[in-house]
């Protein structure tokens, strides 16, 4: 990291970091919710089973959300649930992050103060700017002090918090615009069901930003969803009568838990057999994709089909880490009905999509980039769509840029995100020029299967830098494949541009 920075900037950065670290003694007493004996037992267990402490504590933190969710479901609605959500979220952060939990508290309280003292037309810009900048500095700090390291720190939960605070800023602005009446923007109108007409109380606010069932891994659903589940208005009307036949949460919870545990096993077994990074020293040694002696790299003389098949399998297996975390969180939210969507006007249950962050089968069999993106990290996609894409007049550049900043500043992220507009353009022109000619039988028709295979084949090429992260490794991986993905995408776009546009069905009928 220091190699790419101006020499004069390094002492300033180190001095700033040292100053922040000097405040650690003042923050350490705030870690008061986790008994020392509890940490000691977890450390001993980690030694016994061969796990590092961070991995084990994070996994246990995710699984603890289930018994905590059972308690949450049994508590009285209102202040008691909000207090429990806040305190147990703080407990999980202290358990997994130690003193770094303080960042969640500082950012939340600062944002709340800004909401109290500034007008909504200002906070819709100031609060998102503040929380994104906080997130950005966290990522830069991590890369400066531990480049390519995988140690657990506050940036993961802070990414979830960024979505929450960014969204609330616009929710409050939309609520004010709607309350004034008159013409509102199209974005405000579309997001009206999430609008907030009044400022949440501090306890409600902290209950949401620290919500135990999504504080570690998301999904960051809207404040209105959290509040409805916590105050009972999701299930009951103002008279205390059920809005419909309340469904059991047992199967939605159990199903998500079983899927998550299955995904955890598949991740451990799969990445053990098809690792991406060198298991002995992932931070310094070349990834298996490009390392000499791995048997599946270009320098080893491995044939292209063998190298690409290995990478496809390795990337497939590593995704189960995300599937485990997201499905685990889905079940933890469902157990206290935060994942339940409520009832329609007829009193019929709608479904359990509020906390569903991944449609695994839809993602793995996506016939195009649009469906693939919609199935992956769904609540983050909602945030990017509602509060960046729609608020910037449909700017793909702004949306992809925000997604990249949100993830961090490793070059691999930008290799991937800067390639996505090219793929998006190919998809749009392909849908315009080719789909009318061949798409006649749905997803599982010959054309549909062709698009599924093509999407999977190409996306695994473009996503490789996202996993290896560094500039050198990203270039090495793509160059080992002669940049065929980019060449195919550009060739496809040029070819489709030259094709005549088929007449639409309306024109045919006319």
Coordinates of C-alpha atoms in Angstrom, one line a residue:
X1 CA 0.0 0.0 0.0
X2 CA 2.8 2.4 0.9
X3 CA 4.4 1.8 -2.5
X4 CA 1.6 3.6 -4.3
X5 CA 1.4 6.6 -1.9
X6 CA 3.3 9.8 -2.1
X7 CA 6.3 9.7 0.3
X8 CA 5.1 12.9 2.1
X9 CA 1.6 11.4 2.7
X10 CA 2.9 8.4 4.6
X11 CA 4.1 10.2 7.8
X12 CA 0.8 12.1 7.9
X13 CA -1.3 8.9 7.6
X14 CA 0.8 7.1 10.2
X15 CA 0.5 10.0 12.6
X16 CA -3.3 10.1 12.2
X17 CA -3.5 6.4 12.8
X18 CA -1.3 6.6 15.9
X19 CA -3.5 9.4 17.2
X20 CA -6.7 7.3 16.8
X21 CA -4.9 4.3 18.4
X22 CA -3.9 6.5 21.3
X23 CA -7.7 6.8 22.2
X24 CA -8.0 3.1 22.6
X25 CA -7.6 3.1 26.4
X26 CA -10.6 5.4 26.6
X27 CA -12.7 3.1 24.5
X28 CA -11.7 -0.2 26.1
X29 CA -13.9 0.3 29.2
X30 CA -17.0 0.4 26.9
X31 CA -16.4 -3.3 26.1
X32 CA -18.5 -4.3 29.1
X33 CA -21.2 -6.6 27.8
X34 CA -18.9 -9.7 27.2
X35 CA -17.5 -11.4 30.3
X36 CA -13.8 -12.2 30.1
X37 CA -14.4 -15.8 30.9
X38 CA -16.7 -16.1 27.9
X39 CA -13.9 -14.9 25.6
X40 CA -11.4 -17.2 27.3
X41 CA -13.7 -20.2 26.6
X42 CA -14.1 -19.3 23.0
X43 CA -10.3 -18.9 22.6
X44 CA -9.8 -22.4 24.2
X45 CA -12.4 -23.9 21.9
X46 CA -10.7 -22.3 18.8
X47 CA -7.4 -23.9 19.8
X48 CA -9.0 -27.3 20.2
X49 CA -10.7 -27.4 16.8
X50 CA -8.0 -25.6 14.9
X51 CA -10.0 -22.4 14.1
X52 CA -8.6 -18.9 14.5
X53 CA -10.4 -16.9 17.1
X54 CA -11.9 -14.3 14.7
X55 CA -13.5 -16.9 12.5
X56 CA -15.0 -18.9 15.4
X57 CA -16.3 -15.8 17.2
X58 CA -17.9 -14.5 14.1
X59 CA -19.5 -17.8 13.3
X60 CA -20.7 -18.2 16.9
X61 CA -22.0 -14.7 16.8
X62 CA -24.1 -15.5 13.7
X63 CA -25.5 -18.7 15.3
X64 CA -26.3 -16.9 18.6
X65 CA -28.8 -14.8 16.7
X66 CA -31.2 -17.8 16.7
X67 CA -31.7 -18.2 20.5
X68 CA -31.6 -14.4 20.7
X69 CA -34.3 -14.2 18.1
X70 CA -36.5 -16.6 20.2
X71 CA -36.1 -14.2 23.1
X72 CA -36.9 -11.2 20.9
X73 CA -40.1 -12.9 19.6
X74 CA -41.3 -13.5 23.2
X75 CA -40.6 -9.9 24.5
X76 CA -43.4 -7.3 24.7
X77 CA -43.6 -5.0 21.6
X78 CA -42.2 -1.5 21.7
X79 CA -39.4 -0.2 24.0
X80 CA -38.5 -3.6 25.4
X81 CA -37.8 -5.0 21.9
X82 CA -35.9 -1.9 20.9
X83 CA -33.7 -2.0 24.0
X84 CA -33.1 -5.7 23.6
X85 CA -32.2 -5.3 19.9
X86 CA -29.7 -2.5 20.8
X87 CA -28.0 -4.2 23.7
X88 CA -27.7 -7.6 22.1
X89 CA -26.4 -6.1 18.9
X90 CA -23.8 -4.2 21.0
X91 CA -23.0 -7.5 22.7
X92 CA -22.4 -9.3 19.4
X93 CA -20.2 -6.5 18.2
X94 CA -18.2 -6.5 21.4
X95 CA -17.9 -10.2 21.2
X96 CA -16.7 -10.3 17.6
X97 CA -14.8 -7.0 17.3
X98 CA -13.9 -6.0 20.8
X99 CA -13.1 -2.3 21.2
X100 CA -13.8 -1.7 17.5
X101 CA -17.5 -1.9 18.3
X102 CA -17.2 1.8 19.3
X103 CA -17.2 2.8 15.6
X104 CA -20.8 1.6 15.3
X105 CA -21.9 3.7 18.3
X106 CA -20.0 6.8 17.2
X107 CA -21.4 6.8 13.7
X108 CA -24.9 6.1 14.9
X109 CA -25.0 8.8 17.5
X110 CA -23.3 11.4 15.2
X111 CA -25.9 10.7 12.5
X112 CA -28.7 11.0 15.0
X113 CA -27.4 14.3 16.2
X114 CA -27.2 15.6 12.6
X115 CA -30.8 14.5 12.0
X116 CA -31.9 16.4 15.1
X117 CA -30.2 19.7 14.3
X118 CA -30.2 20.0 10.5
X119 CA -33.1 20.3 8.0
X120 CA -34.1 17.3 5.9
X121 CA -33.0 18.8 2.6
X122 CA -29.5 19.1 4.2
X123 CA -29.3 15.7 6.0
X124 CA -30.2 13.8 2.8
X125 CA -26.8 14.8 1.6
X126 CA -24.8 15.4 4.8
X127 CA -25.5 12.1 6.6
X128 CA -24.9 9.9 3.5
X129 CA -21.6 11.8 2.9
X130 CA -20.6 11.4 6.5
X131 CA -21.3 7.7 6.7
X132 CA -19.8 6.9 3.3
X133 CA -16.7 8.9 4.2
X134 CA -16.5 7.0 7.5
X135 CA -16.8 3.7 5.6
X136 CA -14.1 4.8 3.1
X137 CA -11.7 5.7 5.8
X138 CA -12.2 2.4 7.5
X139 CA -11.4 0.6 4.2
X140 CA -8.3 2.7 3.6
X141 CA -7.1 2.1 7.2
X142 CA -7.5 -1.6 6.7
X143 CA -5.6 -1.6 3.5
X144 CA -2.8 0.6 4.9
X145 CA -2.2 -1.4 8.1
X146 CA -3.0 -4.9 6.7
X147 CA -2.9 -5.0 2.9
X148 CA -4.5 -8.1 1.6
X149 CA -5.1 -9.3 5.1
X150 CA -8.3 -11.1 6.1
X151 CA -8.5 -10.3 9.8
X152 CA -11.9 -9.4 11.1
X153 CA -12.5 -5.7 11.8
X154 CA -15.3 -3.2 12.0
X155 CA -15.5 -2.5 8.3
X156 CA -17.9 -5.4 7.6
X157 CA -20.6 -4.4 10.1
X158 CA -20.0 -0.7 9.1
X159 CA -20.9 -1.5 5.5
X160 CA -24.3 -2.7 6.8
X161 CA -24.6 0.5 8.9
X162 CA -23.7 2.6 5.9
X163 CA -26.8 1.3 4.1
X164 CA -29.0 1.8 7.1
X165 CA -28.0 5.4 7.8
X166 CA -27.9 6.4 4.1
X167 CA -31.4 5.0 3.6
X168 CA -32.9 6.7 6.7
X169 CA -31.6 10.1 5.5
X170 CA -33.6 9.7 2.3
X171 CA -36.6 8.2 4.2
X172 CA -36.8 11.3 6.4
X173 CA -36.5 13.6 3.4
X174 CA -39.1 11.7 1.4
X175 CA -41.4 11.8 4.5
X176 CA -41.1 15.6 4.7
X177 CA -41.8 16.0 0.9
X178 CA -44.9 13.8 1.0
X179 CA -46.2 15.6 4.1
X180 CA -45.9 19.0 2.4
X181 CA -48.1 17.8 -0.5
X182 CA -47.8 18.9 -4.0
X183 CA -45.6 17.4 -6.7
X184 CA -42.8 15.1 -5.6
X185 CA -40.0 13.5 -7.5
X186 CA -40.5 10.1 -9.1
X187 CA -38.0 8.6 -6.8
X188 CA -39.8 9.9 -3.7
X189 CA -43.1 8.6 -5.0
X190 CA -41.6 5.1 -5.7
X191 CA -40.1 5.0 -2.2
X192 CA -43.1 6.4 -0.4
X193 CA -43.8 3.2 1.5
X194 CA -40.5 3.6 3.3
X195 CA -40.8 7.3 4.0
X196 CA -40.7 8.5 7.6
X197 CA -42.9 11.4 8.6
X198 CA -41.3 11.8 12.0
X199 CA -37.9 11.3 13.6
X200 CA -37.5 7.9 15.4
X201 CA -36.8 8.0 19.1
X202 CA -33.1 7.4 20.0
X203 CA -34.0 4.0 21.4
X204 CA -35.8 3.0 18.1
X205 CA -32.9 4.4 16.1
X206 CA -30.3 2.4 18.1
X207 CA -32.4 -0.7 18.1
X208 CA -32.4 -0.5 14.3
X209 CA -28.7 0.4 13.7
X210 CA -27.6 -2.2 16.2
X211 CA -30.3 -4.8 15.4
X212 CA -28.8 -8.1 16.6
X213 CA -30.2 -10.2 13.8
X214 CA -28.5 -8.3 11.0
X215 CA -25.7 -6.2 12.6
X216 CA -22.9 -8.7 11.6
X217 CA -23.9 -9.8 8.1
X218 CA -27.0 -7.9 7.1
X219 CA -29.3 -7.8 5.4
X220 CA -29.9 -4.0 5.9
X221 CA -33.6 -3.7 5.3
X222 CA -35.5 -0.5 5.7
X223 CA -36.2 1.2 9.1
X224 CA -39.9 0.9 8.5
X225 CA -39.6 -2.9 8.2
X226 CA -37.7 -3.1 11.5
X227 CA -40.1 -0.8 13.3
X228 CA -43.2 -2.6 12.2
X229 CA -41.8 -5.9 13.4
X230 CA -40.6 -4.4 16.7
X231 CA -43.7 -2.4 17.6
X232 CA -46.2 -5.1 16.5
X233 CA -47.9 -3.0 13.7
X234 CA -46.7 -5.7 11.2
X235 CA -49.1 -8.3 12.6
X236 CA -51.7 -6.3 14.6
X237 CA -53.9 -3.2 13.9
X238 CA -54.3 -0.3 16.3
X239 CA -57.0 -2.2 18.2
X240 CA -54.6 -5.1 18.8
X241 CA -56.5 -7.4 16.4
X242 CA -54.5 -9.6 14.0
X243 CA -54.4 -8.2 10.5
X244 CA -54.8 -11.7 9.2
X245 CA -54.0 -15.3 10.1
X246 CA -50.5 -15.0 11.5
X247 CA -48.4 -17.7 9.9
X248 CA -45.9 -19.8 11.8
X249 CA -42.3 -18.7 11.6
X250 CA -41.0 -22.2 12.3
X251 CA -40.5 -23.4 8.7
X252 CA -39.2 -20.1 7.3
X253 CA -36.7 -20.0 10.1
X254 CA -35.7 -23.7 10.0
X255 CA -35.5 -23.8 6.2
X256 CA -33.1 -20.8 6.2
X257 CA -31.0 -22.3 9.0
X258 CA -30.7 -25.7 7.3
X259 CA -29.7 -24.1 4.0
X260 CA -27.1 -21.9 5.8
X261 CA -25.5 -24.9 7.6
X262 CA -25.4 -26.9 4.3
X263 CA -23.7 -23.9 2.6
X264 CA -21.2 -23.7 5.5
X265 CA -20.2 -27.4 4.9
X266 CA -20.0 -26.9 1.2
X267 CA -17.8 -23.8 1.7
X268 CA -15.4 -25.6 4.0
X269 CA -15.2 -28.7 1.9
X270 CA -15.2 -27.0 -1.5
X271 CA -12.6 -24.3 -0.7
X272 CA -10.4 -26.9 0.9
X273 CA -10.3 -28.8 -2.4
X274 CA -10.4 -25.8 -4.7
X275 CA -8.8 -22.9 -2.9
X276 CA -8.4 -19.5 -4.6
X277 CA -5.6 -18.2 -2.3
X278 CA -2.6 -20.1 -1.1
X279 CA -3.8 -21.8 2.2
X280 CA -0.3 -21.5 3.7
X281 CA 0.1 -17.8 3.3
X282 CA -2.8 -16.2 1.4
X283 CA -1.6 -12.6 2.1
X284 CA 1.8 -12.9 0.5
X285 CA 1.9 -16.0 -1.8
X286 CA 0.5 -15.9 -5.3
X287 CA -3.1 -17.2 -5.6
X288 CA -3.5 -20.8 -6.8
X289 CA -4.8 -19.4 -10.1
X290 CA -1.3 -18.1 -11.0
X291 CA 1.2 -19.7 -8.6
X292 CA 3.9 -21.9 -10.0
X293 CA 3.6 -25.5 -8.8
X294 CA -0.2 -25.4 -8.3
X295 CA -0.7 -27.5 -11.5
X296 CA -3.6 -25.2 -12.6
X297 CA -1.7 -22.1 -13.7
X298 CA -0.3 -20.8 -17.0
X299 CA 3.3 -21.0 -15.7
X300 CA 2.7 -24.7 -15.0
X301 CA 1.7 -25.3 -18.7
X302 CA -1.8 -26.4 -17.7
X303 CA -4.2 -26.4 -20.6
X304 CA -6.7 -23.5 -20.8
X305 CA -9.8 -25.6 -20.2
X306 CA -8.2 -27.1 -17.0
X307 CA -7.2 -23.7 -15.7
X308 CA -10.6 -22.2 -16.4
X309 CA -12.5 -25.2 -15.0
X310 CA -10.6 -24.9 -11.8
X311 CA -11.3 -21.2 -11.4
X312 CA -14.9 -21.7 -12.1
X313 CA -15.2 -24.4 -9.4
X314 CA -13.1 -22.3 -6.9
X315 CA -15.3 -19.3 -7.4
X316 CA -18.4 -21.4 -7.2
X317 CA -17.3 -22.8 -3.8
X318 CA -16.2 -19.5 -2.3
X319 CA -19.7 -18.1 -2.8
X320 CA -21.1 -20.5 -0.3
X321 CA -19.4 -18.4 2.4
X322 CA -21.8 -15.6 1.5
X323 CA -24.7 -17.9 1.2
X324 CA -24.1 -19.2 4.7
X325 CA -24.0 -15.8 6.3
X326 CA -27.0 -14.4 4.4
X327 CA -29.2 -17.5 4.9
X328 CA -28.2 -17.6 8.6
X329 CA -29.3 -14.0 9.0
X330 CA -32.5 -14.6 7.1
X331 CA -33.6 -17.3 9.5
X332 CA -32.5 -15.2 12.5
X333 CA -34.8 -12.4 11.3
X334 CA -37.7 -14.7 10.4
X335 CA -37.8 -16.1 13.9
X336 CA -39.1 -12.8 15.3
X337 CA -41.1 -12.0 12.1
X338 CA -38.8 -9.2 10.8
X339 CA -38.5 -11.2 7.6
X340 CA -42.3 -11.5 7.3
X341 CA -43.8 -9.1 4.7
X342 CA -47.2 -8.8 6.4
X343 CA -50.7 -9.1 4.9
X344 CA -52.4 -7.8 1.8
X345 CA -55.8 -6.0 1.9
X346 CA -57.6 -9.3 2.1
X347 CA -55.7 -10.4 5.2
X348 CA -53.6 -12.9 3.3
X349 CA -50.0 -13.4 4.3
X350 CA -47.7 -12.0 1.6
X351 CA -44.5 -13.9 2.1
X352 CA -41.0 -13.9 3.8
X353 CA -38.9 -11.8 1.6
X354 CA -37.9 -8.9 3.9
X355 CA -34.7 -10.6 5.1
X356 CA -34.0 -12.7 2.0
X357 CA -30.7 -11.5 0.7
X358 CA -29.9 -14.2 -1.9
X359 CA -31.8 -16.4 -4.2
X360 CA -29.2 -19.1 -4.7
X361 CA -30.8 -21.1 -7.5
X362 CA -31.8 -18.0 -9.4
X363 CA -28.3 -16.6 -9.1
X364 CA -26.6 -19.7 -10.2
X365 CA -28.9 -20.2 -13.2
X366 CA -29.3 -16.5 -14.2
X367 CA -29.7 -16.1 -17.9
X368 CA -28.5 -12.5 -17.9
X369 CA -26.7 -9.9 -15.8
X370 CA -30.0 -8.2 -14.7
X371 CA -31.4 -11.3 -13.1
X372 CA -28.0 -12.3 -11.7
X373 CA -27.6 -8.8 -10.0
X374 CA -31.2 -8.9 -8.7
X375 CA -30.6 -12.3 -7.0
X376 CA -27.3 -11.4 -5.3
X377 CA -27.1 -9.3 -2.1
X378 CA -30.6 -8.2 -2.8
X379 CA -30.9 -5.6 0.0
X380 CA -27.7 -3.9 -1.1
X381 CA -29.1 -3.9 -4.6
X382 CA -32.3 -2.3 -3.3
X383 CA -30.2 0.4 -1.6
X384 CA -28.2 1.1 -4.7
X385 CA -31.3 1.3 -6.8
X386 CA -33.5 3.4 -4.5
X387 CA -31.0 5.8 -3.1
X388 CA -28.3 6.1 -5.7
X389 CA -29.5 5.0 -9.2
X390 CA -33.0 6.6 -8.8
X391 CA -31.6 9.8 -7.1
X392 CA -29.0 10.4 -9.8
X393 CA -31.3 10.2 -12.8
X394 CA -30.5 6.6 -13.5
X395 CA -26.7 7.0 -13.6
X396 CA -25.1 3.6 -13.9
X397 CA -21.7 5.2 -13.4
X398 CA -22.7 6.7 -10.1
X399 CA -24.3 3.4 -9.0
X400 CA -21.3 1.2 -9.8
X401 CA -18.9 3.8 -8.3
X402 CA -20.8 3.8 -5.0
X403 CA -20.8 0.0 -5.0
X404 CA -17.1 0.1 -5.5
X405 CA -16.5 2.7 -2.8
X406 CA -18.7 0.7 -0.4
X407 CA -16.7 -2.4 -0.9
X408 CA -13.3 -0.8 -0.5
X409 CA -10.3 0.4 -2.6
X410 CA -8.6 -2.8 -3.7
X411 CA -7.8 -2.5 -7.4
X412 CA -9.6 -5.8 -8.0
X413 CA -13.0 -4.3 -7.1
X414 CA -12.5 -1.6 -9.7
X415 CA -11.4 -4.1 -12.4
X416 CA -14.7 -5.8 -11.8
X417 CA -17.1 -2.8 -11.4
X418 CA -15.6 -0.9 -14.3
X419 CA -16.2 -3.9 -16.5
X420 CA -19.9 -4.1 -15.6
X421 CA -21.1 -1.2 -17.8
X422 CA -19.6 -3.1 -20.8
X423 CA -21.5 -6.2 -19.9
X424 CA -24.7 -4.2 -19.2
X425 CA -24.4 -2.6 -22.6
X426 CA -24.0 -6.0 -24.2
X427 CA -27.0 -7.4 -22.4
X428 CA -29.2 -4.5 -23.4
X429 CA -28.2 -4.6 -27.1
X430 CA -28.5 -8.4 -27.1
X431 CA -32.0 -8.2 -25.6
X432 CA -32.9 -5.7 -28.3
X433 CA -31.3 -7.4 -31.3
X434 CA -31.1 -11.1 -30.5
X435 CA -33.8 -12.1 -28.0
X436 CA -36.7 -11.3 -30.4
X437 CA -35.2 -13.7 -32.9
X438 CA -34.4 -16.7 -30.6
X439 CA -36.3 -16.3 -27.3
X440 CA -39.4 -18.3 -27.8
X441 CA -39.6 -20.9 -25.1
X442 CA -38.7 -19.3 -21.8
X443 CA -35.7 -19.8 -19.5
X444 CA -35.3 -23.5 -20.1
X445 CA -35.6 -23.4 -23.9
X446 CA -32.5 -24.0 -26.0
X447 CA -31.9 -20.2 -26.2
X448 CA -32.5 -19.8 -22.5
X449 CA -30.0 -22.5 -21.6
X450 CA -27.5 -21.0 -24.0
X451 CA -27.8 -17.6 -22.1
X452 CA -27.5 -19.3 -18.7
X453 CA -24.3 -21.1 -19.8
X454 CA -22.9 -17.9 -21.4
X455 CA -23.7 -15.7 -18.4
X456 CA -22.1 -18.2 -15.9
X457 CA -19.1 -18.7 -18.2
X458 CA -18.4 -15.0 -18.6
X459 CA -19.2 -13.8 -15.1
X460 CA -16.6 -16.1 -13.6
X461 CA -14.0 -14.5 -15.8
X462 CA -15.0 -10.9 -14.8
X463 CA -15.3 -11.7 -11.1
X464 CA -11.8 -13.1 -10.6
X465 CA -10.2 -9.8 -9.6
X466 CA -12.9 -9.3 -7.0
X467 CA -11.4 -12.2 -5.1
X468 CA -7.7 -11.8 -5.6
X469 CA -7.9 -8.0 -5.0
X470 CA -4.5 -6.7 -5.8
X471 CA -3.5 -5.0 -9.1
X472 CA -0.7 -7.5 -9.9
X473 CA -2.8 -10.6 -9.2
X474 CA -5.8 -9.2 -11.1
X475 CA -3.8 -8.4 -14.2
X476 CA -2.0 -11.8 -13.9
X477 CA -5.3 -13.7 -13.8
X478 CA -6.9 -11.9 -16.7
X479 CA -3.8 -11.9 -18.8
X480 CA -3.5 -15.7 -18.2
X481 CA -6.7 -15.9 -20.2
X482 CA -5.6 -13.4 -22.8
X483 CA -8.5 -11.1 -21.7
X484 CA -10.9 -13.2 -23.7
X485 CA -13.9 -12.0 -21.7
X486 CA -13.4 -8.4 -22.7
X487 CA -12.6 -9.3 -26.2
X488 CA -15.7 -11.4 -26.5
X489 CA -17.9 -8.6 -25.0
X490 CA -16.6 -5.9 -27.3
X491 CA -16.9 -8.2 -30.3
X492 CA -20.4 -9.1 -29.4
X493 CA -21.4 -5.4 -29.0
X494 CA -19.9 -4.5 -32.4
X495 CA -21.6 -7.5 -34.0
X496 CA -25.0 -6.7 -32.5
X497 CA -24.7 -3.0 -33.4
X498 CA -24.4 -4.0 -37.1
X499 CA -27.5 -6.2 -37.0
X500 CA -30.8 -4.8 -38.0
X501 CA -33.3 -4.4 -35.2
X502 CA -36.2 -7.0 -35.5
X503 CA -39.6 -5.4 -35.8
X504 CA -41.6 -5.4 -32.6
X505 CA -44.8 -7.5 -32.3
X506 CA -46.9 -4.2 -32.5
X507 CA -45.3 -3.3 -35.8
X508 CA -45.9 -6.8 -37.1
X509 CA -49.5 -6.6 -36.3
X510 CA -49.8 -3.2 -37.9

